[in-house]
Short mmCIF file of C-alpha atoms and ligand atoms in Angstrom, two decimals:
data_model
loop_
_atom_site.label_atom_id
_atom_site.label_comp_id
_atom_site.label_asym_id
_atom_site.label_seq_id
_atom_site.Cartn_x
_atom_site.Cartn_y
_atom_site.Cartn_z
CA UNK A 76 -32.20 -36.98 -72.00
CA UNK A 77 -34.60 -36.13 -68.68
CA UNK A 78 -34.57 -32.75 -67.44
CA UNK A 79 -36.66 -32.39 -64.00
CA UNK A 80 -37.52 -28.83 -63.74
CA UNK A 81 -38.43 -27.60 -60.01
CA UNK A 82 -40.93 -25.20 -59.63
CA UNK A 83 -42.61 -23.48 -56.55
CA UNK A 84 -43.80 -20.04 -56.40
CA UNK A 85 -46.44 -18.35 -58.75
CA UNK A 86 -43.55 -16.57 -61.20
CA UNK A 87 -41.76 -20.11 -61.77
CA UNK A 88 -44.83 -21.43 -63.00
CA UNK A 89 -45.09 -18.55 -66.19
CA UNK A 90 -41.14 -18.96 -66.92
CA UNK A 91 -41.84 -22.83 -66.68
CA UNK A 92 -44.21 -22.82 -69.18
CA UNK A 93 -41.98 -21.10 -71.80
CA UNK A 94 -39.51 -23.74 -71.54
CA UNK A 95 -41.28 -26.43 -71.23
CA UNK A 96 -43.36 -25.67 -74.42
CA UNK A 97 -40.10 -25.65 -75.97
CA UNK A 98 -38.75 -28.70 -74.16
CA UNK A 99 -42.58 -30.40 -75.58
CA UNK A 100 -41.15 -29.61 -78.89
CA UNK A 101 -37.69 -31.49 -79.00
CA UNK A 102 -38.30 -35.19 -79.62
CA UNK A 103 -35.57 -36.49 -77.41
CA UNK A 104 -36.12 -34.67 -74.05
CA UNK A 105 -38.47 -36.14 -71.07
CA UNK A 106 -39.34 -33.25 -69.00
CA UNK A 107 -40.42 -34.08 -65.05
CA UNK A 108 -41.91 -31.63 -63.08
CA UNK A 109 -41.53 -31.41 -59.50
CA UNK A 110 -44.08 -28.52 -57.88
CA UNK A 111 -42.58 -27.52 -54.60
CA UNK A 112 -46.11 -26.18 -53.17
CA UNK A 113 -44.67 -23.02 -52.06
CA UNK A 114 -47.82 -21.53 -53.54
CA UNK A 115 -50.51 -23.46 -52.64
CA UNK A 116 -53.91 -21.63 -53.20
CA UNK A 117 -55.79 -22.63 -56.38
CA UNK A 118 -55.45 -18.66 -57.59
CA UNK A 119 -51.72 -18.26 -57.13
CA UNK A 120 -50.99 -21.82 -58.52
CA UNK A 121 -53.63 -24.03 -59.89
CA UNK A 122 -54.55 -21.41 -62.52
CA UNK A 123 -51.24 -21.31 -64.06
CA UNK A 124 -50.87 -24.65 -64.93
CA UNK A 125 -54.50 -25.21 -65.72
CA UNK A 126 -54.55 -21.99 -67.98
CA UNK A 127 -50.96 -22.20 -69.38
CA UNK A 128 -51.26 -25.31 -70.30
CA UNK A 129 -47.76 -26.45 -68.50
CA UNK A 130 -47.49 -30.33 -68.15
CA UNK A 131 -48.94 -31.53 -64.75
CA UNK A 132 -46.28 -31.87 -62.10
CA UNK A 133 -45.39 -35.65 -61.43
CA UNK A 134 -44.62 -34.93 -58.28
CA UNK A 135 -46.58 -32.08 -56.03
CA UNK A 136 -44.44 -31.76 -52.66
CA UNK A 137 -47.26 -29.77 -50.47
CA UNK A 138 -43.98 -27.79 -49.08
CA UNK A 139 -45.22 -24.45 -48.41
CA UNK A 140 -45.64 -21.74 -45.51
CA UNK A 141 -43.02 -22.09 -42.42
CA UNK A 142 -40.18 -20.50 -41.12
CA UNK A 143 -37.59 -19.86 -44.54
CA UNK A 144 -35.50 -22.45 -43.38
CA UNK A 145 -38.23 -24.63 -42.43
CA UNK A 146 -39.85 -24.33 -45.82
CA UNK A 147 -36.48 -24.49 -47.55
CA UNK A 148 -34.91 -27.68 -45.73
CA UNK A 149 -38.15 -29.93 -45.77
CA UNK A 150 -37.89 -28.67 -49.63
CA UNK A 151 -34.48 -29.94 -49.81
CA UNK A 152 -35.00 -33.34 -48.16
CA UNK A 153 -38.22 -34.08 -50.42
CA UNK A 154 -36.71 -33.03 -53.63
CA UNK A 155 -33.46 -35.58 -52.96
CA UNK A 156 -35.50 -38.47 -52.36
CA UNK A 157 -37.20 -37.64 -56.05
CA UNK A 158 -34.01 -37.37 -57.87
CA UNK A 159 -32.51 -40.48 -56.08
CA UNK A 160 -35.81 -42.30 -57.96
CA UNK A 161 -35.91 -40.38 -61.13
CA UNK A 162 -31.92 -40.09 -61.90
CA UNK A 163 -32.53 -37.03 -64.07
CA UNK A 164 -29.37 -35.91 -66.43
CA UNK A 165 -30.08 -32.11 -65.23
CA UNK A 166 -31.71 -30.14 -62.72
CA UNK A 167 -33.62 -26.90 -63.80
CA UNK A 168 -34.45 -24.23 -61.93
CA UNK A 169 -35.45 -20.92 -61.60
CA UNK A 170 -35.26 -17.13 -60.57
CA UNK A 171 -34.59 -17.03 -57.12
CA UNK A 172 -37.44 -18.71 -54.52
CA UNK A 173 -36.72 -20.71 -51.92
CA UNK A 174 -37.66 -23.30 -54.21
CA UNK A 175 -34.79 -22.41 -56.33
CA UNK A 176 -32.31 -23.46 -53.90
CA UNK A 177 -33.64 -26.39 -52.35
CA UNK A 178 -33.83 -27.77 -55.93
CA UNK A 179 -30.37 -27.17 -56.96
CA UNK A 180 -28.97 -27.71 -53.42
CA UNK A 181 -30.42 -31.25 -53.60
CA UNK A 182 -29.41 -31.58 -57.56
CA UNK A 183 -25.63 -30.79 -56.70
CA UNK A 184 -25.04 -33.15 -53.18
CA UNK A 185 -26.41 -35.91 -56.16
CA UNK A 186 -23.23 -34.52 -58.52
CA UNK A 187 -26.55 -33.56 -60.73
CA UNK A 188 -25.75 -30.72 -62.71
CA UNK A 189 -27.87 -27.65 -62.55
CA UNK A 190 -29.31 -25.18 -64.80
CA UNK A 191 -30.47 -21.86 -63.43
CA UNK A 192 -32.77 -19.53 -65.79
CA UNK A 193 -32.66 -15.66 -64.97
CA UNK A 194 -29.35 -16.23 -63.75
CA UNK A 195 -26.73 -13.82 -62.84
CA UNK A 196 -29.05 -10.97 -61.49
CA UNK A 197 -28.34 -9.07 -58.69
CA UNK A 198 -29.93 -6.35 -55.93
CA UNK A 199 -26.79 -5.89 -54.01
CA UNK A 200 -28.66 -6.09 -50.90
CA UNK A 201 -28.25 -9.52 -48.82
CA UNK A 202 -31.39 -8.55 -46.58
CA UNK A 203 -33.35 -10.07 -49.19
CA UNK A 204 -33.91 -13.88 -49.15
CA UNK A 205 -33.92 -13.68 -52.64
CA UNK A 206 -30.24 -12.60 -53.52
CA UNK A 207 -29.48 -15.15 -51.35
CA UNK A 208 -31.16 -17.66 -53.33
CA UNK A 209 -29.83 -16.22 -56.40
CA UNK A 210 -26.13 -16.17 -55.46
CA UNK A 211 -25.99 -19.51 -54.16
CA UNK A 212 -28.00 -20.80 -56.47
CA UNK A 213 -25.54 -19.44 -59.38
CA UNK A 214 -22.26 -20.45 -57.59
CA UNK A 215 -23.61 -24.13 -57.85
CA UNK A 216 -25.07 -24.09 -61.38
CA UNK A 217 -23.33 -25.93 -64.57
CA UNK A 218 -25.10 -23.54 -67.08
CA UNK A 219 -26.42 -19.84 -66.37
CA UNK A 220 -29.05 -18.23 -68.64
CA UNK A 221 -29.12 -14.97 -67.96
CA UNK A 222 -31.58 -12.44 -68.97
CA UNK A 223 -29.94 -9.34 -69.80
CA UNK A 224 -26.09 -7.92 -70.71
CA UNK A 225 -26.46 -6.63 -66.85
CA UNK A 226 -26.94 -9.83 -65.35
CA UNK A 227 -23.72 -11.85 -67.56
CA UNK A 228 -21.49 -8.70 -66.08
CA UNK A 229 -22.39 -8.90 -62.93
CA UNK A 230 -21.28 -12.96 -63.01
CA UNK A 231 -18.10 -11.43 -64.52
CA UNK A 232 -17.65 -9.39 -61.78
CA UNK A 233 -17.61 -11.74 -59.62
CA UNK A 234 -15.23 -14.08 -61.97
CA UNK A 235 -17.31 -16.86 -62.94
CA UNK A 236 -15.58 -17.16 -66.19
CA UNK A 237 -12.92 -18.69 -63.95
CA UNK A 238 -15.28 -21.49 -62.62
CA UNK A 239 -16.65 -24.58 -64.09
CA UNK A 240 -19.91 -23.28 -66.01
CA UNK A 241 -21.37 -22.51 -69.24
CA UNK A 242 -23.28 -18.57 -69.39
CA UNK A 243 -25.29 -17.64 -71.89
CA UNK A 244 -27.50 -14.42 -72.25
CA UNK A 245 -30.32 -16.05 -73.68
CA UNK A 246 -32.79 -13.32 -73.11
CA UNK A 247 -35.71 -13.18 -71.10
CA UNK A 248 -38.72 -15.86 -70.69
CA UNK A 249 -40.61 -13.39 -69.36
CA UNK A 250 -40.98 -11.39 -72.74
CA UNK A 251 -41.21 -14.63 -74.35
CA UNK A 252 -44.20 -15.48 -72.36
CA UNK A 253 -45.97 -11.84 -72.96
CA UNK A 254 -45.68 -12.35 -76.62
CA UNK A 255 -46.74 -15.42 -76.73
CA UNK A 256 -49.58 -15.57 -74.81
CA UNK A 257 -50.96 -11.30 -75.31
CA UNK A 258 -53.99 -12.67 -77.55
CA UNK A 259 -55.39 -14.82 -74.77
CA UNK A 260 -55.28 -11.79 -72.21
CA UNK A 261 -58.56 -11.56 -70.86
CA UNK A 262 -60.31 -8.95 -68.10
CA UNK A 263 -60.38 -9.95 -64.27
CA UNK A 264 -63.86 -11.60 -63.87
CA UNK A 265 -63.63 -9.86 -59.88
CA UNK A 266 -63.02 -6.33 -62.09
CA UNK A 267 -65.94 -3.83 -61.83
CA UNK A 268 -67.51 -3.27 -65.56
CA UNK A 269 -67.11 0.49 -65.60
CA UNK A 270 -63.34 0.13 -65.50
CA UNK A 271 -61.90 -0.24 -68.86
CA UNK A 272 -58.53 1.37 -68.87
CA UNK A 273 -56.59 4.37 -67.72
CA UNK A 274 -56.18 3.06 -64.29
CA UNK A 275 -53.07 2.67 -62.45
CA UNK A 276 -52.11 -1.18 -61.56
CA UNK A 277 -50.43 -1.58 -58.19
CA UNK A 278 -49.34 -4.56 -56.49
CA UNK A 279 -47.10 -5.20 -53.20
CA UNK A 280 -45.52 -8.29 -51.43
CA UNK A 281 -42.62 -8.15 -50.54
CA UNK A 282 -41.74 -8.83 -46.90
CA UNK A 283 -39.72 -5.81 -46.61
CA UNK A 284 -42.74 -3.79 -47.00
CA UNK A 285 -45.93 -6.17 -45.76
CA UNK A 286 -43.53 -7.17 -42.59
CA UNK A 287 -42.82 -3.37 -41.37
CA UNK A 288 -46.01 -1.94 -40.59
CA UNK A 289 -44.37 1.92 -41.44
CA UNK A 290 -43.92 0.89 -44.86
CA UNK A 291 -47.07 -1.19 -45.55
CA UNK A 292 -49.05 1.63 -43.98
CA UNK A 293 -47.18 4.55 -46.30
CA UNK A 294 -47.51 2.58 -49.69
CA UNK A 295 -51.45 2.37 -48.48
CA UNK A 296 -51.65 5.66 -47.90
CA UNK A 297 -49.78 6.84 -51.28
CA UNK A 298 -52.39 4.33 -53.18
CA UNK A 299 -55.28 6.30 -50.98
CA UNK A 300 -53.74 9.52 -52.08
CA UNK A 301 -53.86 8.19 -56.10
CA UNK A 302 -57.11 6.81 -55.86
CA UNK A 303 -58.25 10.31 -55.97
CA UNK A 304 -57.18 11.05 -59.03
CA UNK A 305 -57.44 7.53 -60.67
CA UNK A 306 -58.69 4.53 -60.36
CA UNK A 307 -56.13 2.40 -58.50
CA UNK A 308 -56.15 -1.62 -59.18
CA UNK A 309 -54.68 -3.66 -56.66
CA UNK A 310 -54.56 -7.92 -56.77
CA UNK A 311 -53.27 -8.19 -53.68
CA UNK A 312 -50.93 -11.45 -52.22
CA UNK A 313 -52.46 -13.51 -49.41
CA UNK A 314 -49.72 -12.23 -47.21
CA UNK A 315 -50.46 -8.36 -48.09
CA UNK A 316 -54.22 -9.13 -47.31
CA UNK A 317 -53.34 -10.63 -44.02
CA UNK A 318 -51.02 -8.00 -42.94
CA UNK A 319 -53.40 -5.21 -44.21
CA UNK A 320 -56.09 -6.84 -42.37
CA UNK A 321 -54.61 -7.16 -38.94
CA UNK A 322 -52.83 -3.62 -38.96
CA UNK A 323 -56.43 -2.54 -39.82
CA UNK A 324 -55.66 -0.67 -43.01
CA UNK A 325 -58.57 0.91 -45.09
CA UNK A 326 -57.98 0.85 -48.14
CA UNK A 327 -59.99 3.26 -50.43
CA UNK A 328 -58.84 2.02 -53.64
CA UNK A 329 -60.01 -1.48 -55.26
CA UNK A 330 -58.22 -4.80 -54.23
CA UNK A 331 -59.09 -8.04 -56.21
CA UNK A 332 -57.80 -11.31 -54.99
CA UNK A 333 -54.45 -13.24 -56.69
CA UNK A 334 -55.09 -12.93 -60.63
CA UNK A 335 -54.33 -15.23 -63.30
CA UNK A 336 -51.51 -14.45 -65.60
CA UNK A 337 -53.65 -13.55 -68.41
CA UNK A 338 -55.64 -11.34 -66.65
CA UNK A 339 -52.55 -9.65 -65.16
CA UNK A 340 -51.26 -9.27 -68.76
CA UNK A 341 -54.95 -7.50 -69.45
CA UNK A 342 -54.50 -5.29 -66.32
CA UNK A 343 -50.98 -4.78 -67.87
CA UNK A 344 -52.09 -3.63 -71.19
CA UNK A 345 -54.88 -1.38 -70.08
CA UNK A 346 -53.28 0.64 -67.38
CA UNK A 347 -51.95 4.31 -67.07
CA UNK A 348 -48.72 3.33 -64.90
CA UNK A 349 -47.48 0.07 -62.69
CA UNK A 350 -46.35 0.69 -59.18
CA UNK A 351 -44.96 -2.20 -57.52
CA UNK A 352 -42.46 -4.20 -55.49
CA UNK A 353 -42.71 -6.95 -57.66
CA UNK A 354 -39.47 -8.09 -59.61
CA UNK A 355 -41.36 -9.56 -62.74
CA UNK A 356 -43.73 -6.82 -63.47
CA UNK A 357 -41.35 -3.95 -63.61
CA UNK A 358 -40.03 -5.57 -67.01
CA UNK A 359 -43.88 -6.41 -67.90
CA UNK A 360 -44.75 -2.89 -67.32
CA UNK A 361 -41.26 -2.27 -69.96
CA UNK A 362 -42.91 -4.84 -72.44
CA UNK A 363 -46.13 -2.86 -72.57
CA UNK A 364 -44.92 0.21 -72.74
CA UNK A 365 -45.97 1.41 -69.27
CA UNK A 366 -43.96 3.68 -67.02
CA UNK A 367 -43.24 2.08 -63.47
CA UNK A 368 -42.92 3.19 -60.41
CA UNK A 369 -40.79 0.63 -57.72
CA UNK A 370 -41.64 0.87 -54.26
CA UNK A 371 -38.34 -0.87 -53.39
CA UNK A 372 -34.67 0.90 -52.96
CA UNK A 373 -33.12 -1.24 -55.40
CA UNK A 374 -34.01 -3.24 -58.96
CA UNK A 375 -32.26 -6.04 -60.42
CA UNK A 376 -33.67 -4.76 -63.78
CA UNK A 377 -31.34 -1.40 -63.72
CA UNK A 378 -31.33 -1.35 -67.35
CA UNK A 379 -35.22 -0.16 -66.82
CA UNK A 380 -33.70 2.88 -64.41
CA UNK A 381 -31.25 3.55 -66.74
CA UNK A 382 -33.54 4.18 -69.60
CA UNK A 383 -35.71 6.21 -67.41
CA UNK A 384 -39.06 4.31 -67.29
CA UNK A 385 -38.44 2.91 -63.85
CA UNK A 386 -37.67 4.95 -60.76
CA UNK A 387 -37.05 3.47 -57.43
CA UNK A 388 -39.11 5.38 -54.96
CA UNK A 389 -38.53 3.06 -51.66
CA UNK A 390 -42.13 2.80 -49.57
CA UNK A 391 -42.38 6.79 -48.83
CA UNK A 392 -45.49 8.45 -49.90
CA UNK A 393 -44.89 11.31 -50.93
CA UNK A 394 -41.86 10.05 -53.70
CA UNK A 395 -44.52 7.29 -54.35
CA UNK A 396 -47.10 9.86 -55.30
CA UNK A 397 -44.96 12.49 -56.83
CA UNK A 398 -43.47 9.95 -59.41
CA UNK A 399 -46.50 8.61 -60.09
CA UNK A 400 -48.05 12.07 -61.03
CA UNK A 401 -44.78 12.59 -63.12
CA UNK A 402 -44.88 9.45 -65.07
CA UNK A 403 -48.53 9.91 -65.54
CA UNK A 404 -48.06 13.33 -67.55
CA UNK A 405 -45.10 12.06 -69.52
CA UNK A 406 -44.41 10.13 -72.90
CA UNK A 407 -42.88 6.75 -73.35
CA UNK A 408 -39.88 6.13 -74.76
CA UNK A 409 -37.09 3.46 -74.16
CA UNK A 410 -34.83 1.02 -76.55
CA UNK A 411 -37.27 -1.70 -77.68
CA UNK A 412 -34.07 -4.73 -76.98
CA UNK A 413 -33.59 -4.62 -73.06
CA UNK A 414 -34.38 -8.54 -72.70
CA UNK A 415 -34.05 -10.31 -76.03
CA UNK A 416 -36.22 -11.39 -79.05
CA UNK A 417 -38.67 -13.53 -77.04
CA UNK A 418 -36.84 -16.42 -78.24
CA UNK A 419 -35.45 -17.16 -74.80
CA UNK A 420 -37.13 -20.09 -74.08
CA UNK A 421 -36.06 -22.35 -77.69
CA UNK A 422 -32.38 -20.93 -76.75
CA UNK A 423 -32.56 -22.08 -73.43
CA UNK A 424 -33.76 -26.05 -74.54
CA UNK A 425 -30.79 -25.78 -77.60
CA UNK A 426 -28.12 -25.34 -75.18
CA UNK A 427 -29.74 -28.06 -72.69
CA UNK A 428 -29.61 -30.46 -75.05
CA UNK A 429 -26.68 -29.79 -76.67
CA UNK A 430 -23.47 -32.27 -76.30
C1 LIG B 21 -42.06 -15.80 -52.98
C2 LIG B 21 -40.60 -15.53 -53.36
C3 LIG B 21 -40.50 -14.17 -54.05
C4 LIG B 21 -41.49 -14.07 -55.22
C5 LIG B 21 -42.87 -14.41 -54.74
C6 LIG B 21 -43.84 -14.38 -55.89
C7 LIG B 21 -39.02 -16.53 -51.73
C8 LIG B 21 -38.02 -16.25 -50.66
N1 LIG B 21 -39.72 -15.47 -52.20
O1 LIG B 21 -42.42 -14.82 -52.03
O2 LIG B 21 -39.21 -13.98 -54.54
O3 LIG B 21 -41.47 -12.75 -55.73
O4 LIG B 21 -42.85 -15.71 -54.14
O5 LIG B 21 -45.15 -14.34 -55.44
O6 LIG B 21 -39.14 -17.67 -52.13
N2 LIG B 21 -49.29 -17.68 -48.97
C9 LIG B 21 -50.59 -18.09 -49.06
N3 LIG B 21 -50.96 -18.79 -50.16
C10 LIG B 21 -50.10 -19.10 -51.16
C11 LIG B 21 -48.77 -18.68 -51.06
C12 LIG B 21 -48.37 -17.97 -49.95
O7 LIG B 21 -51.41 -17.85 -48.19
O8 LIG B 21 -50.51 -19.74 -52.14
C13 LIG B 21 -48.87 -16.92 -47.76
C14 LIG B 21 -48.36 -17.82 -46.69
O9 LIG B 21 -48.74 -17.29 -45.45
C15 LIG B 21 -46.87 -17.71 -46.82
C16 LIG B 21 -46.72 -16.26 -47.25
O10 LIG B 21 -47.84 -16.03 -48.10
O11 LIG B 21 -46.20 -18.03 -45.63
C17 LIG B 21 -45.47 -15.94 -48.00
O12 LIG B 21 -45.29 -16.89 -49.04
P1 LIG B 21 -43.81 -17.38 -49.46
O13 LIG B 21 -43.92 -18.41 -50.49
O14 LIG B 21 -43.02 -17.67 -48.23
O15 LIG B 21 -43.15 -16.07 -50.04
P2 LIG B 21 -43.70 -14.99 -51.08
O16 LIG B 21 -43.82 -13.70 -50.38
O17 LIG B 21 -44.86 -15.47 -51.85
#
């Protein structure tokens, strides 16, 4: 069978190469990548594939920056044109980028089915481009892996066992990919010597915080505020940069440029405490055993809430910096199960290839 996997943005490319290791291990599955180029700069995509080892994309679309519908529909027209050449028996896709729906958009006008990994999760909040994604993208897909009990009742909820689809709860490639690839964590080269550990790791990106300039300048200040007590470790999105540049933020704490994934998983395992907006490290703070603090109002990753080792602060300083101090002083504990047995990826290429 051919499965042609679409891939865009920087997390895609780490879940990717979990399933296509697997995929590399079944003898009858050819496995075409199509890169989007959401991501485009060598340290937010190059690096992944180079250092992950994931199979060079056959084709590498250039399709990033622009307007979201811009970026999505020139996505959407160059991905059709691919799958009208390579007639692949299923589309695969992933989380919930803009890439993510132009490749199953395009997969099911062709009657291709699709298969959507980290399926079924859900922020309740339609602002963001990404539930968008991740709604549609699950109301068109043939077979749903989702990550967590959470994310298979939310589809309930919203009666997919009534459509025409398969759901699994495979667990989550994420953890897979921490396991698996822990040993070859190495320190960020750009990383001062005299920091070893203890520090807190901070990252922020998402438009609902770089795009208001209330919130972007709050979260700076909050990281200002920490950075007196410890250091504070920041790779920092091209976007963030930009924004923090123009708004003329000083920033007292240190920012490194877009880090490879196994440097972030050496950040990871060093640090005090994560605070971030990201969706993906909030369950790789969970996997090392870090505390995190989300500078967002909501998490598709409740279970972490729930268990206490996530708290959603929003972009308000002083809830930033008063959770952060509280985390800091207090011990880690949390069920060890939340996402799976880091098998995900080998379940997710069984049920692809199964009749
Ligand atoms: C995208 C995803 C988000 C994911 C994130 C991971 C959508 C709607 N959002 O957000 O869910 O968490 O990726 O990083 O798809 N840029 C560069 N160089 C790059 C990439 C981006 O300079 O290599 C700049 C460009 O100005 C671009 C902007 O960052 O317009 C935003 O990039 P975009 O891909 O639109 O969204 P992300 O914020 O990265």
């Amino acid at each position: 069978m051919k499965i042609l996997t679409v891939v865009g943005a920087r997390p895609q490319f780490v879940k990717a190469a979990v399933v296509s290791r697997a995929i590399k291990r079944s003898k009858n599955i050819e496995e075409v990548i199509v890169h989007t180029g959401q991501h485009y700069d060598k340290n937010m995509s190059d690096v992944f594939f180079d250092e992950m080892d994931i199979p060079e994309p056959k084709y590498s679309l250039n399709l990033g920056g622009g307007n979201h519908g811009e970026m999505t529909g020139r996505q959407l027209e160059a991905i059709e044109k691919v799958l009208l050449e390579e007639k692949p028996d299923v589309v695969l896709v992933y989380g919930d980028t803009n890439s993510t729906i132009a490749g199953a958009l395009s997969a099911v006008k062709l009657h291709t089915p699709v298969a959507h990994v980290e399926a079924g999760l859900r922020s309740f909040n339609m602002a963001m481009p990404e539930e968008v994604n991740r709604i549609l993208t699950d109301n068109i897909s043939a077979q749903l892996f989702c990550p967590t009990e959470t994310a298979i009742q939310n589809l309930q909820r919203e009666g997919f066992e009534h459509k025409q689809c398969e759901i699994f709860n495979v667990g989550d490639v994420m953890y897979d990919a921490a396991l698996y690839y822990l040993d070859k964590s190495h320190r960020p080269e750009s990383l001062a010597s005299n920091i070893e550990s203890d520090f807190i790791l901070a990252t922020v990106h998402r438009a609902d915080n770089t795009d208001n300039p209330e919130k972007l300048g709050s979260i700076i200040d909050a990281l200002n505020q920490l950075s007196l007590q410890r250091h504070v470790i920041c790779p920092i999105h091209p976007r963030t940069r930009k924004k923090i540049s123009e708004l003329g933020l000083d920033c007292q704490f240190t920012l490194l440029d877009p880090v490879s994934y196994f440097e972030m998983l050496w950040l990871l395992k060093n640090s005090a405490l994560v605070l971030t907006d990201s969706g993906g490290l909030q369950k790789e703070a969970y996997f090392f055993q870090k505390f995190c603090v989300t500078m967002r109002e909501q998490t598709e990753w409740v279970e972490l809430v729930e268990n206490g080792v996530n708290s959603l602060v929003g972009s308000d300083k002083e809830k930033i910096v008063s959770q952060a101090r509280q985390f800091l002083t207090s011990e880690f504990e949390a069920r060890t199960d939340l996402y799976g047995n880091g098998d995900a990826g080998m379940k997710i290429v069984e049920k692809l290839s199964a009749e």
